[in-house]
Short mmCIF file of C-alpha atoms in Angstrom, two decimals:
data_model
loop_
_atom_site.label_atom_id
_atom_site.label_comp_id
_atom_site.label_asym_id
_atom_site.label_seq_id
_atom_site.Cartn_x
_atom_site.Cartn_y
_atom_site.Cartn_z
CA MET A 1 -17.25 18.86 27.61
CA ASP A 2 -15.55 21.35 25.27
CA GLN A 3 -15.16 19.39 22.06
CA PHE A 4 -12.97 22.11 20.52
CA ARG A 5 -10.39 22.27 23.30
CA ASP A 6 -6.87 21.95 21.86
CA VAL A 7 -8.15 21.59 18.28
CA ASP A 8 -6.25 23.58 15.63
CA GLY A 9 -4.30 25.36 18.34
CA GLY A 10 -2.84 25.19 21.81
CA TRP A 11 -1.59 21.72 22.67
CA ALA A 12 -2.53 20.42 19.20
CA TRP A 13 0.81 21.61 17.83
CA VAL A 14 2.68 19.81 20.60
CA ALA A 15 0.70 16.66 19.81
CA MET A 16 1.57 17.01 16.13
CA ALA A 17 5.27 17.34 16.94
CA ALA A 18 5.08 14.30 19.22
CA CYS A 19 3.31 12.26 16.51
CA PHE A 20 5.92 13.33 13.95
CA VAL A 21 8.79 12.23 16.20
CA GLY A 22 6.92 9.02 17.00
CA ASN A 23 6.61 8.23 13.30
CA VAL A 24 10.32 8.96 12.77
CA LEU A 25 11.20 6.53 15.57
CA ASN A 26 8.77 3.87 14.39
CA GLY A 27 10.05 4.11 10.81
CA PHE A 28 13.63 3.91 12.05
CA LEU A 29 12.94 0.76 14.05
CA ASN A 30 10.86 -0.98 11.39
CA TYR A 31 13.17 -0.54 8.42
CA SER A 32 16.22 -1.85 10.27
CA VAL A 33 15.07 -5.49 9.94
CA GLY A 34 17.37 -6.16 6.96
CA ILE A 35 20.46 -4.97 8.85
CA PHE A 36 19.69 -7.09 11.91
CA HIS A 37 18.99 -10.05 9.63
CA VAL A 38 22.62 -9.96 8.46
CA ALA A 39 23.88 -9.66 12.04
CA LEU A 40 21.67 -12.53 13.25
CA LEU A 41 22.95 -14.78 10.46
CA GLU A 42 26.54 -14.17 11.57
CA GLU A 43 25.83 -14.46 15.30
CA PHE A 44 23.77 -17.66 15.45
CA GLN A 45 24.90 -19.37 12.20
CA GLU A 46 21.37 -20.60 11.45
CA ASP A 47 20.07 -21.12 7.93
CA VAL A 48 18.65 -18.15 6.03
CA ALA A 49 15.01 -19.30 6.20
CA THR A 50 15.01 -19.79 9.97
CA THR A 51 16.73 -16.46 10.57
CA ALA A 52 14.35 -14.65 8.23
CA ILE A 53 11.39 -15.69 10.39
CA VAL A 54 12.51 -13.22 13.08
CA GLY A 55 12.31 -10.15 10.84
CA SER A 56 9.18 -11.46 9.14
CA VAL A 57 7.30 -11.79 12.42
CA TYR A 58 8.41 -8.36 13.61
CA ALA A 59 7.37 -6.57 10.42
CA GLY A 60 4.25 -8.70 9.92
CA LEU A 61 2.78 -7.91 13.33
CA TYR A 62 3.12 -4.21 12.51
CA SER A 63 0.33 -4.58 9.93
CA LEU A 64 -1.66 -7.46 11.37
CA PHE A 65 -2.47 -5.77 14.67
CA GLY A 66 -3.96 -2.60 13.16
CA PRO A 67 -7.65 -3.56 13.64
CA PHE A 68 -7.07 -4.71 17.23
CA VAL A 69 -5.20 -1.52 18.11
CA SER A 70 -8.10 0.53 16.73
CA MET A 71 -10.39 -1.20 19.23
CA VAL A 72 -7.97 -0.39 22.04
CA VAL A 73 -7.92 3.26 20.96
CA ASN A 74 -11.72 3.39 20.97
CA THR A 75 -11.93 1.74 24.37
CA THR A 76 -9.22 3.80 26.04
CA SER A 77 -7.40 6.62 24.23
CA CYS A 78 -4.65 7.29 21.70
CA GLN A 79 -2.28 8.13 24.51
CA THR A 80 -2.89 4.85 26.32
CA ALA A 81 -2.46 2.76 23.16
CA LEU A 82 0.77 4.54 22.23
CA MET A 83 2.12 4.16 25.77
CA ILE A 84 1.41 0.41 25.67
CA GLY A 85 3.18 0.17 22.33
CA ALA A 86 6.17 2.19 23.52
CA VAL A 87 6.66 0.04 26.62
CA LEU A 88 6.35 -3.20 24.63
CA THR A 89 8.83 -1.95 22.02
CA VAL A 90 11.40 -0.92 24.65
CA LEU A 91 10.94 -4.20 26.51
CA GLY A 92 11.28 -6.27 23.34
CA PHE A 93 14.45 -4.63 22.03
CA SER A 94 16.13 -4.37 25.42
CA SER A 95 15.42 -8.02 26.27
CA CYS A 96 17.38 -9.09 23.21
CA PHE A 97 20.53 -8.06 25.10
CA PHE A 98 20.13 -11.21 27.22
CA ALA A 99 19.18 -13.54 24.33
CA ASN A 100 21.46 -16.54 23.80
CA SER A 101 19.52 -18.25 21.02
CA LEU A 102 17.62 -17.32 17.88
CA SER A 103 14.38 -18.62 19.37
CA THR A 104 14.72 -16.17 22.24
CA VAL A 105 15.33 -13.32 19.78
CA LEU A 106 12.22 -14.44 17.89
CA PHE A 107 10.16 -14.02 21.06
CA THR A 108 11.70 -10.76 22.29
CA TYR A 109 12.41 -8.96 19.01
CA GLY A 110 9.92 -10.63 16.69
CA ILE A 111 6.85 -10.93 18.91
CA ILE A 112 7.16 -8.46 21.80
CA ALA A 113 8.82 -5.62 19.88
CA GLY A 114 6.63 -6.41 16.85
CA LEU A 115 3.46 -6.06 18.90
CA GLY A 116 4.77 -2.81 20.34
CA SER A 117 5.49 -1.45 16.89
CA GLY A 118 1.96 -2.29 15.77
CA PHE A 119 0.52 -0.55 18.83
CA CYS A 120 2.51 2.61 18.06
CA ALA A 121 1.48 3.10 14.43
CA THR A 122 -2.31 3.45 14.63
CA PRO A 123 -2.72 5.95 17.52
CA ILE A 124 -0.15 8.29 15.97
CA LEU A 125 -2.28 8.68 12.83
CA ILE A 126 -5.58 8.88 14.69
CA MET A 127 -4.33 11.43 17.21
CA THR A 128 -3.38 13.81 14.42
CA GLY A 129 -6.97 13.78 13.22
CA TYR A 130 -8.33 14.41 16.69
CA SER A 131 -6.04 17.40 17.17
CA PHE A 132 -6.77 19.22 13.92
CA LYS A 133 -9.68 20.18 11.72
CA LYS A 134 -8.75 23.28 9.73
CA TYR A 135 -5.09 22.30 9.43
CA ARG A 136 -5.63 18.54 9.29
CA GLY A 137 -4.14 18.07 5.83
CA ILE A 138 -0.96 19.94 6.77
CA ALA A 139 -0.63 18.10 10.07
CA ASN A 140 -1.09 14.69 8.47
CA GLY A 141 1.44 15.53 5.78
CA VAL A 142 4.02 16.48 8.39
CA VAL A 143 3.39 13.38 10.51
CA VAL A 144 3.48 10.91 7.61
CA CYS A 145 6.79 12.36 6.41
CA GLY A 146 8.24 11.20 9.71
CA CYS A 147 8.19 7.55 8.64
CA GLY A 148 10.21 8.36 5.52
CA ILE A 149 12.75 10.34 7.54
CA GLY A 150 13.10 7.42 9.96
CA MET A 151 13.65 5.10 7.02
CA LEU A 152 16.52 7.26 5.78
CA GLY A 153 18.56 6.74 8.94
CA SER A 154 17.57 3.17 9.76
CA GLY A 155 20.22 1.42 7.66
CA PRO A 156 23.37 3.43 8.44
CA LEU A 157 22.58 4.08 12.12
CA SER A 158 21.52 0.55 13.00
CA GLN A 159 24.66 -0.78 11.31
CA TYR A 160 26.73 1.74 13.30
CA PHE A 161 25.15 0.49 16.53
CA ILE A 162 26.01 -3.13 15.64
CA ASP A 163 29.58 -2.29 14.56
CA THR A 164 30.24 -0.26 17.70
CA TYR A 165 28.44 -2.24 20.40
CA GLY A 166 27.93 -5.68 18.86
CA LEU A 167 24.62 -7.36 18.08
CA ARG A 168 23.35 -7.39 21.66
CA GLY A 169 24.54 -3.86 22.28
CA GLY A 170 22.88 -2.84 19.02
CA PHE A 171 19.55 -4.21 20.24
CA LEU A 172 20.04 -2.36 23.51
CA MET A 173 20.67 0.88 21.63
CA MET A 174 17.51 0.32 19.60
CA GLY A 175 15.67 -0.08 22.89
CA ALA A 176 17.15 3.25 24.01
CA VAL A 177 15.86 4.86 20.81
CA ALA A 178 12.45 3.31 21.46
CA CYS A 179 12.39 4.88 24.93
CA HIS A 180 11.67 8.20 23.27
CA LEU A 181 8.32 6.80 22.18
CA ILE A 182 7.30 6.93 25.85
CA VAL A 183 7.98 10.66 25.84
CA CYS A 184 5.90 11.03 22.68
CA ALA A 185 3.03 9.13 24.31
CA ALA A 186 3.19 11.37 27.37
CA LEU A 187 2.87 14.47 25.18
CA ILE A 188 -0.23 13.48 23.19
CA ARG A 189 -2.74 14.16 25.95
CA PRO A 190 -6.38 13.65 24.88
CA SER A 191 -8.00 16.67 23.24
CA GLY A 192 -11.57 17.76 23.76
CA ALA A 193 -12.49 16.25 20.40
CA GLU A 194 -11.24 12.79 21.40
CA GLY A 195 -13.22 12.75 24.61
CA TRP A 196 -16.32 14.12 22.92
CA HIS A 197 -16.28 11.55 20.14
CA LYS A 198 -15.73 8.75 22.61
CA LYS A 199 -18.86 9.88 24.42
CA MET A 200 -20.75 10.06 21.13
CA ARG A 201 -19.68 6.52 20.22
CA GLN A 202 -21.11 5.28 23.48
CA GLU A 203 -24.35 7.11 22.87
CA SER A 204 -24.56 5.74 19.33
CA GLU A 205 -24.15 2.19 20.65
CA ASP A 206 -26.99 2.79 23.11
CA ALA A 207 -29.14 4.06 20.25
CA SER A 208 -28.13 1.38 17.78
CA LYS A 209 -31.66 0.67 16.71
CA LYS A 210 -31.81 4.15 15.20
CA CYS A 211 -28.41 4.00 13.65
CA VAL A 212 -27.47 3.53 10.04
CA GLN A 213 -23.87 2.40 9.76
CA VAL A 214 -21.96 3.17 6.63
CA ARG A 215 -19.67 0.20 6.91
CA SER A 216 -19.10 -2.97 8.86
CA ILE A 217 -15.67 -4.50 9.33
CA LEU A 218 -17.00 -7.93 8.43
CA ASP A 219 -19.43 -6.83 5.74
CA PRO A 220 -19.79 -9.88 3.45
CA SER A 221 -20.59 -7.67 0.45
CA LEU A 222 -17.03 -6.34 0.58
CA TYR A 223 -15.64 -9.78 -0.23
CA LYS A 224 -18.17 -10.38 -3.01
CA ASN A 225 -16.59 -7.48 -4.88
CA HIS A 226 -14.42 -9.19 -7.51
CA ALA A 227 -12.35 -6.09 -8.17
CA PHE A 228 -11.55 -5.74 -4.47
CA LEU A 229 -10.58 -9.41 -4.18
CA LEU A 230 -8.12 -9.01 -7.04
CA ILE A 231 -6.67 -5.86 -5.44
CA LEU A 232 -6.43 -7.80 -2.17
CA ILE A 233 -4.50 -10.66 -3.80
CA ALA A 234 -2.30 -8.19 -5.69
CA GLY A 235 -1.58 -6.36 -2.42
CA PHE A 236 -0.56 -9.63 -0.80
CA GLY A 237 1.69 -10.40 -3.75
CA TRP A 238 3.51 -7.08 -3.88
CA ASN A 239 4.11 -7.15 -0.12
CA VAL A 240 5.57 -10.65 -0.38
CA ALA A 241 7.98 -9.30 -2.98
CA TYR A 242 8.59 -5.99 -1.17
CA ALA A 243 9.44 -7.80 2.07
CA ILE A 244 11.88 -10.10 0.28
CA VAL A 245 13.82 -7.16 -1.15
CA LEU A 246 13.98 -5.17 2.09
CA LEU A 247 15.04 -8.14 4.21
CA HIS A 248 17.41 -9.96 1.85
CA LEU A 249 18.96 -7.17 -0.23
CA PRO A 250 21.56 -6.17 2.44
CA ASN A 251 22.85 -9.74 2.82
CA PHE A 252 22.84 -10.25 -0.96
CA SER A 253 25.03 -7.18 -1.26
CA VAL A 254 27.41 -8.55 1.39
CA VAL A 255 27.58 -11.92 -0.42
CA LEU A 256 28.55 -10.06 -3.60
CA GLY A 257 31.50 -8.49 -1.78
CA SER A 258 30.16 -5.21 -0.41
CA SER A 259 30.94 -4.12 3.13
CA LYS A 260 28.18 -4.09 5.73
CA ALA A 261 28.24 -0.30 5.74
CA GLU A 262 27.75 -0.27 1.97
CA ALA A 263 24.91 -2.78 2.27
CA ALA A 264 23.25 -0.61 4.91
CA MET A 265 23.58 2.40 2.63
CA LEU A 266 21.34 0.63 0.09
CA LEU A 267 18.44 0.90 2.55
CA PHE A 268 19.20 4.59 2.91
CA VAL A 269 18.97 5.00 -0.87
CA ILE A 270 15.68 3.09 -0.92
CA GLY A 271 14.42 5.41 1.81
CA VAL A 272 15.31 8.51 -0.20
CA GLY A 273 13.54 7.22 -3.29
CA SER A 274 10.54 6.04 -1.31
CA SER A 275 10.11 9.36 0.50
CA VAL A 276 10.14 11.33 -2.75
CA SER A 277 7.78 8.87 -4.40
CA ARG A 278 5.26 8.94 -1.56
CA VAL A 279 4.98 12.71 -1.76
CA PHE A 280 4.80 12.74 -5.56
CA GLY A 281 2.35 9.84 -5.62
CA GLY A 282 0.07 11.62 -3.18
CA LEU A 283 0.11 14.75 -5.34
CA VAL A 284 -0.64 12.81 -8.52
CA THR A 285 -3.54 10.84 -7.08
CA SER A 286 -5.07 13.97 -5.58
CA ASN A 287 -5.00 15.71 -8.95
CA GLU A 288 -8.43 17.10 -9.78
CA ALA A 289 -7.95 16.09 -13.40
CA GLY A 290 -8.73 12.57 -12.26
CA ILE A 291 -5.61 10.48 -13.02
CA ASP A 292 -6.58 6.84 -12.66
CA PRO A 293 -4.77 5.39 -9.59
CA ILE A 294 -5.35 1.80 -10.80
CA LEU A 295 -3.57 2.57 -14.06
CA LEU A 296 -0.70 4.13 -12.12
CA LYS A 297 -0.43 1.14 -9.80
CA LEU A 298 -0.35 -1.51 -12.52
CA GLY A 299 2.30 0.50 -14.40
CA VAL A 300 4.46 1.00 -11.31
CA LEU A 301 4.15 -2.68 -10.31
CA GLY A 302 5.12 -3.73 -13.82
CA ILE A 303 8.21 -1.50 -13.85
CA THR A 304 9.22 -2.68 -10.37
CA GLY A 305 8.82 -6.27 -11.53
CA VAL A 306 11.09 -5.76 -14.53
CA LEU A 307 13.72 -3.96 -12.41
CA THR A 308 13.76 -6.78 -9.85
CA LEU A 309 13.65 -9.57 -12.42
CA LEU A 310 16.73 -8.17 -14.19
CA PHE A 311 18.61 -7.21 -11.01
CA PRO A 312 20.83 -10.35 -10.90
CA PHE A 313 22.21 -9.38 -14.34
CA TYR A 314 23.45 -5.96 -13.19
CA SER A 315 24.11 -6.47 -9.49
CA HIS A 316 27.80 -7.40 -9.45
CA ILE A 317 29.08 -3.82 -9.18
CA TYR A 318 28.12 -1.76 -6.12
CA TRP A 319 27.08 1.38 -7.98
CA GLN A 320 24.67 -0.76 -10.00
CA GLN A 321 23.16 -1.96 -6.74
CA VAL A 322 22.74 1.68 -5.73
CA ILE A 323 20.89 2.41 -8.98
CA PHE A 324 18.56 -0.52 -8.33
CA ALA A 325 17.95 0.63 -4.75
CA CYS A 326 17.13 4.16 -5.91
CA LEU A 327 14.72 3.03 -8.64
CA PHE A 328 13.16 0.39 -6.39
CA GLY A 329 12.53 3.01 -3.68
CA ILE A 330 10.98 5.43 -6.18
CA TYR A 331 8.57 2.92 -7.70
CA SER A 332 7.72 0.86 -4.61
CA GLY A 333 7.15 3.98 -2.51
CA GLY A 334 4.53 5.21 -4.94
CA LEU A 335 2.52 2.03 -4.41
CA ILE A 336 1.77 3.07 -0.84
CA ALA A 337 0.40 6.42 -1.97
CA PHE A 338 -2.03 4.73 -4.39
CA THR A 339 -3.66 2.47 -1.79
CA VAL A 340 -6.49 4.65 -0.50
CA PRO A 341 -7.47 6.28 -3.85
CA ILE A 342 -7.76 2.81 -5.41
CA LEU A 343 -9.90 1.49 -2.56
CA ILE A 344 -12.18 4.52 -2.78
CA GLU A 345 -12.72 3.76 -6.44
CA ILE A 346 -13.24 0.02 -5.91
CA VAL A 347 -15.36 -0.14 -2.73
CA GLY A 348 -16.37 3.47 -2.06
CA LEU A 349 -15.94 5.61 1.03
CA SER A 350 -18.62 3.74 2.95
CA LYS A 351 -16.45 0.61 3.15
CA LEU A 352 -13.04 2.23 3.00
CA SER A 353 -12.04 1.51 6.59
CA ALA A 354 -12.95 -2.17 6.31
CA ALA A 355 -11.11 -2.41 2.99
CA VAL A 356 -7.98 -0.74 4.41
CA GLY A 357 -8.03 -3.10 7.39
CA ALA A 358 -8.36 -6.17 5.15
CA LEU A 359 -5.63 -4.95 2.80
CA TYR A 360 -3.16 -4.20 5.58
CA PHE A 361 -3.92 -7.59 7.10
CA MET A 362 -2.86 -9.14 3.80
CA TYR A 363 0.24 -6.92 3.85
CA GLY A 364 1.13 -8.46 7.21
CA ILE A 365 0.63 -11.99 5.89
CA GLY A 366 2.86 -11.06 2.97
CA TRP A 367 5.61 -10.02 5.36
CA PHE A 368 5.28 -13.35 7.17
CA VAL A 369 5.44 -15.43 4.00
CA GLY A 370 7.85 -13.61 1.67
CA PRO A 371 11.20 -13.50 3.49
CA THR A 372 10.79 -17.01 4.91
CA VAL A 373 10.01 -18.60 1.54
CA ALA A 374 12.90 -16.67 -0.01
CA GLY A 375 15.15 -18.00 2.74
CA LEU A 376 14.12 -21.57 1.92
CA ILE A 377 14.97 -20.98 -1.75
CA ILE A 378 18.38 -19.58 -0.81
CA ASP A 379 19.10 -22.50 1.53
CA HIS A 380 18.17 -25.11 -1.11
CA THR A 381 19.77 -23.47 -4.15
CA GLY A 382 22.59 -21.48 -2.58
CA SER A 383 21.77 -18.58 -4.90
CA TYR A 384 20.09 -15.22 -4.44
CA ASP A 385 19.57 -14.89 -8.19
CA ILE A 386 16.59 -17.25 -8.22
CA VAL A 387 15.02 -15.32 -5.35
CA PHE A 388 15.11 -12.09 -7.33
CA TYR A 389 13.75 -13.83 -10.43
CA VAL A 390 10.81 -15.08 -8.37
CA THR A 391 10.38 -11.70 -6.69
CA GLY A 392 10.27 -9.91 -10.02
CA ALA A 393 7.72 -12.41 -11.29
CA ILE A 394 5.53 -11.81 -8.23
CA PHE A 395 5.63 -8.04 -8.80
CA THR A 396 4.65 -8.61 -12.43
CA LEU A 397 1.82 -10.98 -11.47
CA ALA A 398 0.52 -8.37 -9.03
CA SER A 399 0.50 -5.88 -11.91
CA VAL A 400 -1.53 -8.28 -14.06
CA LEU A 401 -4.04 -8.85 -11.24
CA THR A 402 -4.40 -5.10 -10.84
CA LEU A 403 -5.12 -4.82 -14.55
CA LEU A 404 -7.74 -7.58 -14.34
CA SER A 405 -9.47 -5.75 -11.50
CA THR A 406 -10.53 -3.08 -14.00
CA ILE A 407 -12.87 -5.60 -15.61
CA TRP A 408 -15.10 -5.43 -12.53
CA ARG A 409 -14.50 -1.73 -11.86
CA PRO A 410 -17.69 -0.40 -10.22
CA LYS A 411 -19.72 2.14 -12.14
CA ASP A 412 -20.63 5.55 -10.70
CA VAL A 413 -22.90 5.54 -7.70
CA ASN A 414 -26.27 6.96 -8.67
CA VAL A 415 -27.68 9.30 -6.06
CA ASP A 416 -31.20 10.62 -6.20
CA GLU A 417 -31.50 13.95 -4.46
CA ASP A 418 -34.12 14.65 -1.86
CA ASP A 419 -34.17 17.99 -0.16
CA ARG A 420 -35.26 16.36 3.06
CA PHE A 421 -32.01 14.60 3.80
CA VAL A 422 -30.05 13.73 6.87
CA ALA A 423 -29.31 14.41 10.41
CA SER A 424 -25.84 14.49 11.84
CA VAL A 425 -22.66 12.58 11.36
CA LEU A 426 -20.56 10.95 14.04
CA PHE A 427 -16.97 10.19 13.20
CA LYS A 428 -15.11 7.51 15.08
CA ASP A 429 -11.96 5.40 14.88
CA SER A 430 -9.59 7.06 12.41
CA ASN A 431 -12.24 8.78 10.34
CA PHE A 432 -10.69 12.15 11.17
CA LEU A 433 -8.04 11.34 8.59
CA THR A 434 -10.56 11.74 5.79
CA GLY A 435 -9.18 15.15 4.92
CA SER A 436 -5.79 13.72 4.00
CA MET A 437 -7.25 10.47 2.63
CA LEU A 438 -4.60 8.47 4.46
CA LEU A 439 -6.94 6.28 6.43
CA THR A 440 -10.65 6.45 7.07
CA GLY A 441 -12.64 4.87 9.87
CA SER A 442 -16.34 4.24 10.22
CA THR A 443 -19.06 6.86 9.95
CA ASN A 444 -22.40 6.72 11.71
CA VAL A 445 -25.38 8.66 10.43
CA MET A 446 -27.89 9.17 13.22
CA LEU A 447 -31.45 9.29 11.92
CA ASP A 448 -34.88 10.11 13.26
CA PHE A 449 -37.14 7.77 11.31
CA ARG A 450 -40.22 9.79 10.57
CA ALA A 451 -41.88 11.45 7.62
CA SER A 452 -39.44 12.11 4.79
CA THR A 453 -37.51 9.93 2.39
CA MET A 454 -34.04 9.73 0.86
CA ASN A 455 -33.23 7.54 -2.10
CA MET A 456 -29.58 6.53 -2.27
CA SER A 457 -28.21 3.73 -4.43
CA HIS A 458 -31.75 2.55 -5.15
CA SER A 459 -32.55 2.17 -1.44
CA SER A 460 -35.10 4.34 0.35
CA LYS A 461 -34.71 5.45 3.94
CA SER A 462 -37.20 7.40 5.98
CA LEU A 463 -35.64 10.39 7.60
CA GLY A 464 -36.96 12.93 10.02
CA PRO A 465 -37.47 16.63 9.36
CA TYR A 466 -34.97 19.17 10.63
CA SER A 467 -35.01 22.91 10.78
CA SER A 468 -31.78 23.77 8.96
CA TYR A 469 -30.11 22.62 5.77
CA ARG A 470 -26.50 22.37 4.71
CA SER A 471 -25.07 21.48 1.31
CA VAL A 472 -22.60 18.63 1.01
CA ARG A 473 -20.79 16.91 -1.85
CA MET A 474 -21.80 13.45 -2.91
CA GLN A 475 -18.79 12.11 -4.79
CA SER A 476 -18.93 9.33 -7.34
CA SER A 477 -17.20 6.06 -6.53
CA ASN A 478 -15.33 6.32 -9.83
CA ARG A 479 -12.70 8.85 -8.90
CA SER A 480 -11.26 9.05 -12.37
CA VAL A 481 -14.52 10.57 -13.58
CA ASN A 482 -14.57 12.87 -10.56
CA THR A 483 -18.25 13.74 -10.87
CA GLN A 484 -20.11 15.36 -8.01
CA GLU A 485 -23.72 16.03 -7.15
CA LYS A 486 -25.06 18.53 -4.68
CA VAL A 487 -27.13 17.06 -1.89
CA PRO A 488 -28.77 19.08 0.90
CA LEU A 489 -27.77 18.12 4.41
CA LYS A 490 -29.73 18.78 7.60
CA LEU A 491 -27.83 19.27 10.81
CA SER A 492 -29.03 18.31 14.27
CA ARG A 493 -27.68 19.18 17.70
CA LEU A 494 -25.04 16.45 17.26
CA ALA A 495 -23.33 18.22 14.36
CA ILE A 496 -19.59 18.00 14.76
CA ASP A 497 -18.56 21.24 13.14
CA ASN A 498 -18.58 24.61 14.83
CA GLY A 499 -21.47 26.08 12.88
CA GLU A 500 -19.41 26.31 9.70
CA SER A 501 -20.26 24.62 6.44
CA ALA A 502 -18.07 21.60 5.76
CA PRO A 503 -18.07 19.16 2.81
CA LEU A 504 -18.87 15.54 3.56
CA THR A 505 -18.34 12.70 1.12
CA VAL A 506 -20.80 9.82 1.39
CA GLU A 507 -21.29 6.73 -0.74
CA SER A 508 -24.05 4.48 0.58
CA VAL A 509 -25.86 3.44 3.72
CA SER A 510 -27.04 0.16 5.14
CA GLU A 511 -29.21 -0.53 8.14
CA ILE A 512 -27.87 -2.33 11.19
#
């Protein structure tokens, strides 16, 4: 099998374009929940809390199903997973056309379309990594921008669909938009790299007794890390608050006297601010000067909390709502860009994938809890002001928890060099995204346990001799210090690169 077929050229560019469009479509569908929340309230005349459950389930499943979708990708392919997601999304939105009750909409829109949306997100990111090596950073940057572009149009366009065709017609139009995801899935045919790494994963499972795995999804040591637990709770908190704003802000604006089109435009403004902030946040956290991402996050959360807490005092004029939406998009968008750099600093690269999975799971729970609880408050008090007071307080509490996490900030990983180091590295899951630091999967280091020894993090491993050496970077877990040590690397016949030297960042190893 040619592992370099359609990598960095050929069909890879078509796959990148398809992934970009897929991310635009997925972002468009996901960020329309607030607009449909307003329409569902008017159509079915249910209380705010009950109606909010629909959007909460849809958006929550987007995050919760990430780990399961990764398993589907490993078992089948990115194309298969995306096709499943596209079909479920189309089926869910289109079925809403026939819904006569809110419970039916909950099943079709919330559950079916929500599952489809979750299935679409993961393979799009992973496929980009499979298709590129040399241009991986550029490709990932282009693809991730798609979600922001989709967010820009979600508010105005979804409101236009509802105004023109009614609620049921609007759902049908969203299903028509989702149909294009099927085309995207058809275009991301498996590359040679995807097939080759699937074969290697199977071989590594057969040789598991000789395998040292860098991370385990259920590694108990991850949850004994006090700093990570605080980041996990803070992540849950800020997603509770974030979900409340995105779902309830449009209806709050309508209650204050704005038109539905004006309310939808607020989501567009949030999208603009968020897109700019994501790009800027990524640039700042990748700065080689070592700007502390935890410090940035606690500052941004604190500012977002103050803005939200004070919003009821300056929300009665529409242009003031626009200012809030712009500032909220700028600061909340940056939080997403800080996620991976913070986790690298707290848990290290070896457990990054497990940490990302756990954090996004908490994000999904936050989406389930936030809008529904806010709806209960609105139903019992009749006021949105209290909701924004509580939301601002939650943002602020998340900032405090982030600050407290620095108390247990891990120290630098100490690595003792041994010039008789390793064999080869197998990447699987979404580990191909390492170059862009968007999402990292598991890494297997295949070893031949014989005569030589490596000492890493005070743990010795016996490693076999190899004929050639290669230098790699061993990066400290404390990214703000940004220290590096040179460690020699030996390559075996399983080496993934094409005979060219490539840096590899490793933290620690543990035996299966």
